[in-house]
């Protein structure tokens, strides 16, 4: 007997193996061992392998080989110290390998079998992804964890650079446990058995061009694959108007790789796969931008019925229709949420939110999203400080005397909560244009009046009016229409 | 039908036929323009071949020359009713896919849809004159469009428009035949099929 090697998988038991140098046919082997100077134990085996406890410090071993007739013909003694023992954890077992075809992501779950080891050991894992019929290595990635003397299920995601439908993807895992207090040699476990996510090219009727009708950001690299029936050949694959070199994935799947994709038209870029026997398949790729964070978000009310928020959208996303950018206005105090109708082609962005009873302050979050990304902008508004009244209407002038008139106008809105400041512009041919300010309590969809004195008799005047909030000026309303009036003769 | 009425029925028939021919010609040229816009806006290769599209009536007809006037009208009416549904589906799909970004294809599609609807109505009038009456439309709700990928949708739209262009050509010929032979006549003749040039 020679080359005695002992390997432990769990620090408690170890498997010892040896070779027999002689070519002579032999019968059983007697294996005797003494652990930590306790009384020896022996047993016979036909194997060249035994499992015995891991010693605290050392083990002496005597191996005797017997001939077929039972006579001993070779005996050998060995001294095994802790440092001679190798620690190789058992190969891990994958619990599940789950594909998410919509995101081309694989999710690997496995148990770390931590209960077999003392608390707090550092474990390193290597996960290997393979692909195609030939199981080519795609990537090998590391993952670290701590063993907690319990069996913990770990989950690890990997996003493929090509649709998972294109061809079969395989995964396997191995690990290394860094037991600092173990003197012997430490090594990686074997690889776990391989888990597979079959590609469409393994399904009897599997075919199609993938990914199907997807959206990516400008600058992305995208792999398209054409899966077809057995016996057909892909002759060419084009992206837009340009043919691309074919990459063979399997006998039923070929791919092209588009790098740094540029923005597509509104109807998307067509990817066409032309096959033998007039076969053709196609898909559409939409390439655009994620939404920019809205700038200059501003909210005001012109009537205390609706709050109108406006903003600058930033760069156009290049995505339209069902893929267009969606806006929603969330008011976090009331929890109310409004989705905004927006025309992507128009520069102006407006969204209306109802004024809520008994709520003065509004904490708005403008949520913006499209298939590529999302962002938001927020704004805290005291509505009384953001009043931009509707344009005064139905301005009328009635005379009081030769030097005074009474103006009346209507404002569409509910301003009962605030005071209004209105400015009357007085123009006449003979004198300079004057502005007369008057403030008054706001009303609810009501008519307002103001008296103008110290006018010239029998003089033709032109009046118009605009209003704003008196206490917290925000913006003037537009001017009302002009009303002409000639004062009475003196 | 009183004696005085026959000439006016024939006159009305001839008027309807000639107006129908003008409508079909206009439709033909508008559909051709629409095809160019469609191919360009959808990023398609103009030479791309499209298999026969389910639900789209084929313009090419066996034994075209032997068809009676009524049969011609019935075939035409069935086709344009089908195109009316198909174009409405296409319009809906364009709005969904392109939204605000489409200032050209949608309006052009809508215009052709209007013409197809008008032509279908026109055919119904001709059938009335044939004292035959137009068949009722099958059920109120058109069949739901098949679930297609976007590329298949684009090809299907191309197939619909190409076939509609063929039908516009055939309709001109059908109406010419009708105009020649007056209302309510059947035709015998050698068995020639109406082969229509493969229009691009």
XYZ file of C-alpha atoms in Angstrom:
690
model
C 0.000 0.000 0.000
C 1.265 3.569 -0.829
C 0.144 7.123 -1.561
C -2.258 7.245 1.369
C -4.361 10.423 1.032
C -7.069 11.593 3.367
C -9.730 14.172 2.465
C -12.416 15.562 4.741
C -15.614 17.217 3.495
C -17.002 18.196 6.863
C -14.079 18.291 9.379
C -15.556 15.342 11.219
C -15.041 12.387 8.957
C -12.331 11.866 6.374
C -12.046 9.521 3.452
C -8.636 7.878 3.068
C -7.544 6.274 -0.175
C -4.369 4.435 -1.154
C -2.753 2.598 -4.056
C -1.382 -0.923 -4.188
C 1.932 -0.962 -6.030
C 2.183 -4.709 -6.641
C 0.645 -6.141 -9.803
C -0.166 -9.386 -7.926
C -3.844 -10.194 -7.549
C -4.895 -9.561 -3.984
C -7.894 -10.217 -1.742
C -9.018 -8.058 1.108
C -7.139 -5.330 2.920
C -7.056 -4.846 6.647
C -7.127 -1.210 7.742
C -6.104 -0.423 11.338
C -6.015 3.092 12.753
C -5.286 4.678 16.079
C -6.738 8.131 16.701
C -5.043 10.411 19.229
C -3.357 7.348 20.875
C -6.645 5.719 21.708
C -6.900 1.940 21.233
C -6.539 0.880 17.558
C -9.531 -0.076 15.439
C -9.330 -2.436 12.521
C -11.592 -3.568 9.769
C -11.314 -5.332 6.470
C -12.318 -3.954 3.110
C -12.137 -4.855 -0.514
C -12.035 -1.160 -1.406
C -8.949 1.032 -1.414
C -10.924 3.582 0.474
C -12.172 3.938 4.009
C -13.993 6.625 5.997
C -12.668 7.290 9.517
C -13.015 10.181 11.978
C -10.815 13.246 11.591
C -8.208 13.091 14.392
C -7.748 15.851 16.917
C -4.046 15.838 16.198
C -2.832 12.703 14.382
C -3.647 9.174 13.370
C -1.391 6.164 12.917
C -2.499 3.757 10.237
C -1.442 0.201 9.410
C -2.618 -1.229 6.080
C -2.108 -4.972 5.440
C -2.891 -6.491 2.069
C -3.833 -10.166 1.865
C -3.594 -12.520 -1.065
C -6.645 -14.255 -2.514
C -5.799 -17.239 -0.245
C -5.765 -14.968 2.821
C -2.065 -14.745 3.536
C -0.724 -11.274 4.303
C 1.806 -10.207 1.711
C 2.329 -6.497 2.380
C 1.992 -4.233 5.383
C 2.647 -0.490 5.628
C 2.444 2.001 8.496
C 1.486 5.631 8.004
C 1.413 8.663 10.324
C -1.282 11.180 9.340
C -1.063 14.634 10.867
C -3.753 17.293 10.672
C -1.713 19.171 8.060
C -1.636 16.092 5.852
C -5.416 16.050 5.599
C -7.086 18.005 2.790
C -10.347 19.825 3.331
C -12.553 19.809 0.227
C -16.199 20.788 0.784
C -18.812 18.664 -0.936
C -20.039 19.947 -4.262
C -22.999 22.296 -3.690
C -26.413 21.429 -5.102
C -28.385 23.952 -7.215
C -31.942 24.210 -5.920
C -33.298 26.026 -8.954
C -32.251 27.852 -12.093
C -35.146 30.091 -13.128
C -35.295 32.121 -16.358
C -37.045 35.467 -16.714
C -37.369 35.673 -20.482
C -38.661 39.242 -20.407
C -35.433 40.503 -18.874
C -33.127 37.691 -20.087
C -32.186 37.064 -16.483
C -31.279 33.769 -14.828
C -31.878 33.360 -11.112
C -29.806 30.690 -9.395
C -30.771 29.425 -5.934
C -28.704 27.049 -3.801
C -28.280 26.035 -0.197
C -24.952 26.789 1.474
C -25.223 23.716 3.715
C -23.958 25.951 6.524
C -25.290 23.653 9.235
C -22.413 21.234 8.519
C -19.804 23.772 9.574
C -18.966 25.892 12.574
C -20.417 29.419 12.793
C -18.893 32.363 10.969
C -16.773 30.750 8.259
C -16.162 32.728 5.073
C -17.341 30.907 1.977
C -16.454 31.846 -1.585
C -18.583 30.681 -4.445
C -17.840 30.496 -8.162
C -20.750 30.378 -10.579
C -20.153 29.421 -14.151
C -22.569 30.117 -16.992
C -22.234 28.079 -20.154
C -24.115 28.314 -23.423
C -24.857 26.670 -26.758
C -24.853 23.044 -27.765
C -21.117 22.989 -27.146
C -21.587 24.354 -23.598
C -19.112 27.134 -24.158
C -18.055 29.075 -21.087
C -19.746 32.468 -21.032
C -18.711 33.793 -17.675
C -17.412 32.755 -14.298
C -18.454 35.002 -11.458
C -17.612 35.102 -7.740
C -19.915 35.501 -4.803
C -18.971 35.613 -1.119
C -21.005 34.735 1.913
C -20.642 33.797 5.590
C -21.707 30.430 6.914
C -23.969 30.838 9.920
C -24.232 27.215 11.098
C -27.620 27.163 9.387
C -28.559 26.139 5.876
C -29.113 29.461 4.086
C -30.617 29.569 0.591
C -28.739 32.050 -1.577
C -30.089 33.673 -4.693
C -27.976 35.110 -7.470
C -29.070 36.873 -10.688
C -27.307 37.017 -13.980
C -28.484 39.100 -16.963
C -27.620 37.466 -20.229
C -26.353 39.537 -23.149
C -28.693 37.595 -25.396
C -32.295 36.466 -25.064
C -32.536 33.209 -23.129
C -34.730 31.813 -25.894
C -31.798 31.884 -28.327
C -30.070 28.755 -27.093
C -29.716 26.649 -23.978
C -28.023 28.230 -20.969
C -26.353 26.139 -18.272
C -25.172 26.978 -14.791
C -22.964 25.226 -12.235
C -21.464 26.264 -8.946
C -18.613 25.328 -6.621
C -17.314 26.718 -3.362
C -14.323 27.190 -1.135
C -14.535 27.468 2.629
C -11.809 29.396 4.331
C -11.332 27.497 7.605
C -8.452 29.403 9.133
C -8.115 27.031 12.085
C -7.676 24.016 9.781
C -4.013 23.308 9.166
C -4.363 20.963 6.268
C -4.617 21.821 2.594
C -7.901 23.485 1.589
C -9.357 23.272 -1.914
C -12.393 24.148 -4.016
C -15.245 21.687 -4.051
C -16.144 19.887 -7.259
C -18.565 21.646 -9.563
C -22.232 21.028 -8.858
C -24.176 19.080 -11.455
C -25.132 21.413 -14.332
C -28.615 22.960 -14.405
C -30.042 23.930 -17.777
C -32.563 26.417 -19.142
C -33.380 25.005 -22.566
C -33.425 27.383 -25.502
C -36.248 27.589 -28.059
C -33.847 25.836 -30.428
C -34.380 22.636 -28.439
C -38.180 22.739 -28.639
C -39.566 20.679 -31.516
C -41.626 23.560 -32.924
C -39.551 26.326 -31.398
C -38.928 29.204 -33.762
C -38.953 32.974 -33.869
C -36.808 36.021 -33.810
C -35.793 37.216 -30.337
C -36.023 39.488 -28.485
C -39.566 40.202 -29.555
C -40.601 43.852 -29.814
C -38.329 45.134 -27.073
C -37.173 48.594 -25.966
C -33.547 49.479 -25.161
C -31.599 52.601 -24.365
C -29.582 54.384 -27.043
C -26.040 53.006 -27.052
C -27.068 49.518 -25.981
C -25.542 46.407 -27.478
C -28.249 43.971 -28.504
C -28.039 40.370 -29.675
C -30.843 39.113 -31.915
C -31.257 35.452 -32.707
C -33.264 33.647 -35.331
C -34.515 30.252 -34.190
C -35.876 28.031 -36.936
C -36.979 24.498 -37.779
C -34.422 21.745 -38.246
C -33.040 21.609 -41.772
C -33.567 25.280 -42.577
C -30.642 27.671 -42.911
C -30.433 31.307 -42.026
C -29.202 33.079 -45.136
C -28.980 36.612 -43.782
C -30.111 38.764 -40.895
C -30.530 42.505 -41.197
C -30.893 45.277 -38.654
C -32.666 48.151 -40.358
C -31.248 48.301 -43.871
C -27.918 46.657 -43.007
C -26.953 42.980 -43.000
C -24.888 41.737 -40.076
C -22.415 38.823 -39.790
C -24.105 35.660 -38.531
C -23.072 33.990 -35.272
C -23.956 30.283 -35.139
C -25.453 29.285 -31.794
C -26.710 25.858 -32.752
C -28.002 23.960 -35.749
C -31.316 25.770 -35.292
C -30.248 29.178 -34.059
C -28.152 31.987 -35.495
C -27.553 35.436 -34.070
C -26.314 38.894 -34.910
C -24.863 41.404 -32.512
C -25.730 45.096 -32.882
C -23.405 47.436 -31.001
C -24.117 50.935 -29.742
C -27.691 51.037 -31.129
C -28.797 54.498 -32.220
C -32.237 56.005 -31.696
C -34.927 54.328 -33.796
C -37.787 55.867 -35.719
C -41.187 56.087 -34.074
C -42.186 52.731 -35.631
C -38.972 51.068 -34.444
C -36.151 49.397 -36.321
C -36.979 46.149 -38.082
C -34.769 43.094 -37.683
C -35.433 40.602 -40.461
C -34.177 37.016 -40.692
C -34.261 35.515 -44.154
C -34.050 31.769 -44.363
C -33.910 29.050 -46.990
C -37.207 28.006 -48.650
C -38.426 31.605 -48.550
C -38.588 31.527 -44.785
C -38.725 34.948 -43.115
C -39.161 36.130 -39.557
C -38.866 39.527 -38.005
C -38.995 41.602 -34.874
C -38.920 45.283 -34.024
C -36.518 47.109 -31.711
C -37.314 50.484 -30.181
C -34.234 52.465 -29.183
C -34.749 55.600 -27.127
C -33.803 57.488 -24.008
C -34.970 57.189 -20.463
C -36.923 60.228 -19.272
C -34.974 63.304 -18.179
C -35.722 64.661 -14.725
C -38.380 67.349 -15.264
C -37.042 70.861 -14.852
C -38.756 74.043 -13.641
C -41.668 72.164 -12.128
C -44.157 74.864 -11.186
C -47.730 74.649 -9.929
C -50.335 77.374 -9.607
C -54.046 77.845 -9.571
C -56.094 80.317 -11.541
C -59.417 79.555 -9.913
C -58.908 77.479 -6.762
C -60.621 74.624 -8.611
C -57.718 73.150 -10.537
C -54.017 73.318 -9.823
C -52.057 73.491 -13.067
C -48.529 72.106 -12.986
C -46.090 72.780 -15.793
C -42.539 71.625 -16.384
C -39.819 71.308 -18.969
C -39.472 67.690 -20.144
C -35.836 67.771 -21.207
C -34.620 65.552 -24.021
C -37.287 63.736 -26.059
C -37.324 60.021 -25.338
C -37.825 59.019 -28.969
C -40.448 56.542 -27.799
C -44.102 56.975 -28.716
C -47.522 55.451 -28.399
C -47.721 52.658 -25.870
C -43.998 53.078 -25.187
C -44.246 56.823 -24.701
C -43.289 58.563 -21.493
C -45.993 58.478 -18.844
C -46.430 61.223 -16.265
C -48.300 61.013 -12.999
C -48.780 63.617 -10.302
C -48.833 62.242 -6.787
C -49.803 64.472 -3.874
C -48.355 62.862 -0.790
C -50.392 64.690 1.885
C -53.719 63.552 0.496
C -52.303 60.465 -1.199
C -54.189 61.407 -4.339
C -52.675 60.376 -7.660
C -53.486 61.783 -11.082
C -52.152 60.523 -14.430
C -51.390 63.219 -16.931
C -52.334 63.269 -20.599
C -49.259 64.557 -22.427
C -48.601 65.060 -26.151
C -45.022 63.921 -26.683
C -44.707 66.099 -29.798
C -45.567 69.340 -28.032
C -42.904 71.121 -26.001
C -45.365 72.291 -23.349
C -46.103 69.906 -20.508
C -49.174 70.540 -18.376
C -51.012 68.474 -15.804
C -54.096 69.366 -13.797
C -54.727 68.375 -10.185
C -57.985 69.119 -8.326
C -57.873 71.633 -5.489
C -58.777 69.662 -2.372
C -61.139 70.968 0.276
C -59.391 72.277 3.367
C -55.903 71.698 1.997
C -53.598 74.666 1.572
C -50.234 72.945 1.195
C -49.576 70.437 -1.525
C -46.543 68.132 -1.665
C -46.302 67.103 -5.279
C -44.150 64.373 -6.794
C -44.206 64.327 -10.581
C -43.434 60.728 -11.544
C -42.034 60.177 -15.056
C -41.454 56.770 -16.596
C -41.030 54.984 -19.857
C -39.852 51.445 -20.654
C -36.219 52.526 -20.289
C -36.271 54.310 -17.006
C -38.034 56.523 -14.533
C -37.365 59.672 -12.624
C -39.269 62.233 -10.636
C -39.327 65.832 -9.481
C -40.979 67.168 -6.389
C -42.437 70.461 -5.282
C -43.995 71.754 -2.064
C -46.632 74.422 -2.755
C -48.618 76.767 -0.529
C -51.507 77.332 -2.885
C -52.292 80.801 -1.544
C -48.873 81.826 -2.727
C -49.377 80.500 -6.221
C -52.481 82.298 -7.437
C -52.558 83.476 -11.031
C -56.193 84.488 -11.416
C -58.244 83.930 -14.584
C -58.559 86.908 -16.894
C -61.204 89.327 -15.629
C -64.295 89.241 -17.875
C -67.423 91.273 -18.608
C -65.820 94.558 -17.658
C -68.495 97.267 -17.567
C -68.233 100.962 -16.740
C -71.113 102.963 -15.292
C -71.054 106.614 -14.495
C -71.518 108.137 -11.118
C -70.708 111.699 -11.891
C -68.778 113.821 -14.363
C -65.535 112.979 -12.483
C -66.114 109.426 -11.288
C -67.127 106.037 -12.698
C -67.822 102.614 -11.297
C -66.143 99.596 -12.899
C -67.554 96.069 -12.575
C -65.896 92.817 -13.726
C -66.262 89.098 -13.207
C -63.522 86.581 -12.403
C -64.163 82.891 -12.959
C -62.857 81.243 -9.811
C -63.264 80.767 -6.111
C -61.056 83.289 -4.279
C -63.019 83.456 -1.023
C -59.937 82.335 0.928
C -57.725 85.261 -0.157
C -57.719 88.983 -0.802
C -57.355 90.132 -4.409
C -55.262 93.035 -5.665
C -56.588 94.445 -8.909
C -54.930 97.021 -11.127
C -56.997 99.293 -13.346
C -55.311 100.888 -16.322
C -56.788 104.292 -17.174
C -55.927 105.746 -20.572
C -57.168 108.833 -22.309
C -55.998 110.985 -25.167
C -55.245 113.979 -22.958
C -53.403 112.538 -20.087
C -50.809 110.051 -19.275
C -51.768 106.416 -18.763
C -52.395 105.773 -15.052
C -52.553 102.569 -13.029
C -54.955 102.462 -10.105
C -54.508 99.621 -7.578
C -57.407 98.437 -5.479
C -57.545 95.434 -3.116
C -60.671 93.628 -2.035
C -61.779 90.383 -0.406
C -61.925 87.500 -2.906
C -65.289 86.027 -3.758
C -66.647 82.799 -5.150
C -67.235 83.101 -8.899
C -68.316 86.634 -8.291
C -68.345 90.111 -9.705
C -66.039 92.806 -8.332
C -66.442 96.575 -8.395
C -64.175 99.587 -8.014
C -64.823 103.323 -7.984
C -62.555 105.702 -9.912
C -62.600 109.338 -8.949
C -60.807 112.493 -10.047
C -61.528 111.959 -13.689
C -61.930 114.760 -16.189
C -65.479 115.573 -17.203
C -66.642 114.875 -20.715
C -63.494 112.887 -21.467
C -63.147 109.637 -23.381
C -61.354 107.023 -21.303
C -60.234 103.445 -21.956
C -60.182 101.088 -18.984
C -58.916 97.595 -18.495
C -58.212 95.519 -15.388
C -56.035 92.688 -14.192
C -55.811 90.987 -10.788
C -53.496 88.994 -8.565
C -53.330 87.694 -5.021
C -53.009 90.630 -2.627
C -51.036 89.018 0.208
C -48.609 86.756 -1.670
C -48.142 88.167 -5.137
C -47.387 85.457 -7.652
C -48.520 86.580 -11.067
C -50.872 89.057 -12.599
C -53.794 87.670 -14.554
C -53.947 88.693 -18.186
C -55.534 92.042 -18.862
C -59.254 92.089 -19.357
C -60.643 93.440 -22.578
C -60.610 97.251 -22.867
C -63.773 99.151 -22.157
C -64.245 102.703 -23.506
C -66.298 105.272 -21.630
C -66.840 109.025 -21.851
C -67.456 110.828 -18.555
C -70.490 113.085 -18.179
C -70.274 116.744 -18.897
C -69.574 118.887 -15.818
C -91.279 49.184 -63.284
C -93.181 51.736 -65.578
C -91.875 52.395 -69.130
C -90.660 55.878 -68.248
C -88.620 54.411 -65.407
C -86.455 51.989 -67.428
C -84.369 54.658 -69.172
C -83.922 56.547 -65.850
C -82.830 53.269 -64.106
C -80.314 52.709 -66.883
C -79.207 56.323 -66.669
C -78.869 56.052 -62.903
C -76.997 52.757 -63.312
C -74.597 54.286 -65.785
C -74.094 57.324 -63.556
C -73.391 55.141 -60.520
C -70.963 53.026 -62.518
C -69.017 55.963 -63.860
C -68.928 57.659 -60.451
C -67.821 54.347 -58.987
C -65.032 54.105 -61.544
C -63.810 57.587 -60.641
C -63.934 56.707 -56.915
C -61.998 53.486 -57.513
C -59.350 55.289 -59.570
C -58.919 57.945 -56.900
C -58.717 55.226 -54.269
C -56.139 53.404 -56.341
C -53.839 56.431 -56.526
C -54.326 57.288 -52.838
C -53.613 53.697 -51.817
C -50.441 53.756 -53.890
C -49.312 56.936 -52.127
C -50.303 55.405 -48.791
C -48.229 52.325 -49.581
C -45.146 54.493 -50.095
C -45.736 56.311 -46.803
C -46.429 53.020 -45.031
C -43.269 51.307 -46.263
C -41.149 54.306 -45.357
C -42.728 54.951 -41.942
C -42.623 51.296 -40.960
C -38.978 50.958 -42.017
C -39.833 48.130 -44.373
C -37.986 47.048 -47.489
C -40.298 47.874 -50.382
C -39.415 44.599 -52.089
C -40.315 42.472 -49.086
C -42.689 39.661 -49.991
C -45.780 39.170 -47.894
C -47.676 35.904 -47.770
C -51.443 35.991 -48.257
C -52.971 37.643 -45.208
C -55.824 35.910 -43.413
C -59.102 37.759 -43.755
C -57.965 39.777 -46.750
C -60.031 38.933 -49.874
C -57.867 38.196 -52.908
C -58.443 40.462 -55.881
C -57.398 37.875 -58.452
C -60.521 35.948 -59.538
C -61.044 32.707 -61.415
C -63.408 32.942 -64.471
C -63.601 36.677 -64.011
C -65.120 37.219 -67.441
C -68.052 34.919 -66.726
C -69.177 36.680 -63.588
C -72.623 38.246 -63.601
C -72.995 41.880 -62.742
C -74.577 41.015 -59.434
C -71.777 38.583 -58.597
C -69.226 41.257 -59.344
C -70.968 43.693 -57.053
C -71.348 41.110 -54.300
C -67.659 40.171 -54.487
C -66.639 43.829 -54.480
C -68.919 44.649 -51.549
C -67.641 41.734 -49.483
C -64.063 42.821 -50.176
C -64.531 46.481 -49.291
C -66.444 45.638 -46.148
C -63.500 43.453 -45.143
C -61.052 46.242 -46.007
C -63.098 48.695 -43.959
C -62.628 46.485 -40.896
C -58.965 45.809 -41.632
C -58.114 49.483 -42.191
C -59.935 50.455 -38.989
C -57.836 47.873 -37.119
C -54.670 49.234 -38.737
C -55.610 52.770 -37.749
C -56.127 51.664 -34.163
C -52.779 49.886 -34.177
C -51.010 52.982 -35.564
C -52.482 55.179 -32.864
C -51.434 52.699 -30.216
C -47.916 52.240 -31.568
C -47.060 55.729 -32.797
C -49.304 57.938 -30.715
C -48.581 61.629 -31.187
C -45.531 60.958 -33.344
C -47.656 60.044 -36.348
C -48.757 63.096 -38.279
C -48.698 61.462 -41.680
C -49.488 57.760 -41.751
C -52.578 57.936 -39.546
C -54.283 60.718 -41.515
C -53.446 59.004 -44.834
C -54.871 55.729 -43.519
C -57.984 57.519 -42.255
C -58.492 59.146 -45.654
C -58.318 55.823 -47.482
C -60.621 54.248 -44.893
C -63.170 56.963 -45.684
C -62.902 56.236 -49.381
C -63.299 52.505 -48.817
C -66.394 53.135 -46.709
C -67.789 55.457 -49.386
C -67.085 52.918 -52.110
C -68.786 50.155 -50.110
C -71.849 52.394 -49.760
C -71.692 53.082 -53.468
C -71.697 49.363 -54.218
C -74.721 48.938 -51.964
C -76.529 51.558 -54.035
C -75.651 49.704 -57.227
C -76.934 46.466 -55.744
C -80.174 48.230 -54.786
C -80.506 49.182 -58.428
C -79.956 45.575 -59.385
C -83.229 45.132 -57.349
C -81.118 42.644 -55.433
C -80.390 44.591 -52.239
C -77.055 44.485 -50.450
C -76.528 41.537 -48.101
C -76.665 42.478 -44.398
C -73.327 42.799 -42.694
C -72.430 39.642 -40.684
C -72.882 40.516 -37.008
C -72.128 43.889 -35.536
C -68.751 43.231 -33.976
C -65.879 42.657 -36.468
C -63.659 39.669 -35.589
C -60.878 40.626 -33.140
C -57.547 41.040 -34.952
C -55.190 38.103 -34.445
C -52.467 38.581 -31.786
C -49.410 39.366 -33.863
C -45.906 40.538 -33.120
C -45.167 44.091 -34.213
C -43.241 42.902 -37.251
C -46.077 40.606 -38.245
C -48.452 43.536 -37.754
C -46.321 45.661 -40.086
C -46.270 42.920 -42.746
C -49.968 42.324 -42.392
C -50.648 46.021 -42.936
C -48.484 45.930 -46.038
C -50.369 42.895 -47.302
C -53.716 44.619 -46.725
C -52.691 47.762 -48.602
C -51.181 45.842 -51.500
C -54.326 43.779 -51.893
C -56.506 46.890 -51.618
C -54.525 48.462 -54.453
C -55.216 45.349 -56.541
C -58.895 45.504 -55.710
C -59.111 49.135 -56.794
C -57.830 48.060 -60.206
C -60.284 45.182 -60.363
C -63.186 47.382 -59.276
C -62.543 49.730 -62.188
C -62.727 46.755 -64.548
C -65.767 45.292 -62.868
C -67.637 48.582 -63.041
C -66.682 49.000 -66.683
C -68.219 45.603 -67.391
C -71.314 46.616 -65.460
C -71.565 49.931 -67.321
C -71.323 48.112 -70.667
C -74.143 45.682 -69.926
C -76.648 47.733 -67.900
C -78.404 46.690 -64.656
C -79.560 43.097 -63.979
C -77.833 41.350 -66.910
C -75.834 38.122 -66.771
C -72.861 37.517 -68.904
C -71.545 34.525 -70.802
C -68.068 34.533 -72.138
C -64.860 32.649 -72.372
C -63.328 31.595 -69.094
C -60.655 34.149 -68.560
C -59.419 34.815 -65.093
C -58.616 38.274 -63.943
C -54.917 38.139 -63.368
C -53.688 41.260 -61.768
C -50.159 42.495 -62.196
C -48.189 41.971 -58.945
C -48.144 45.579 -57.818
C -45.228 46.737 -55.696
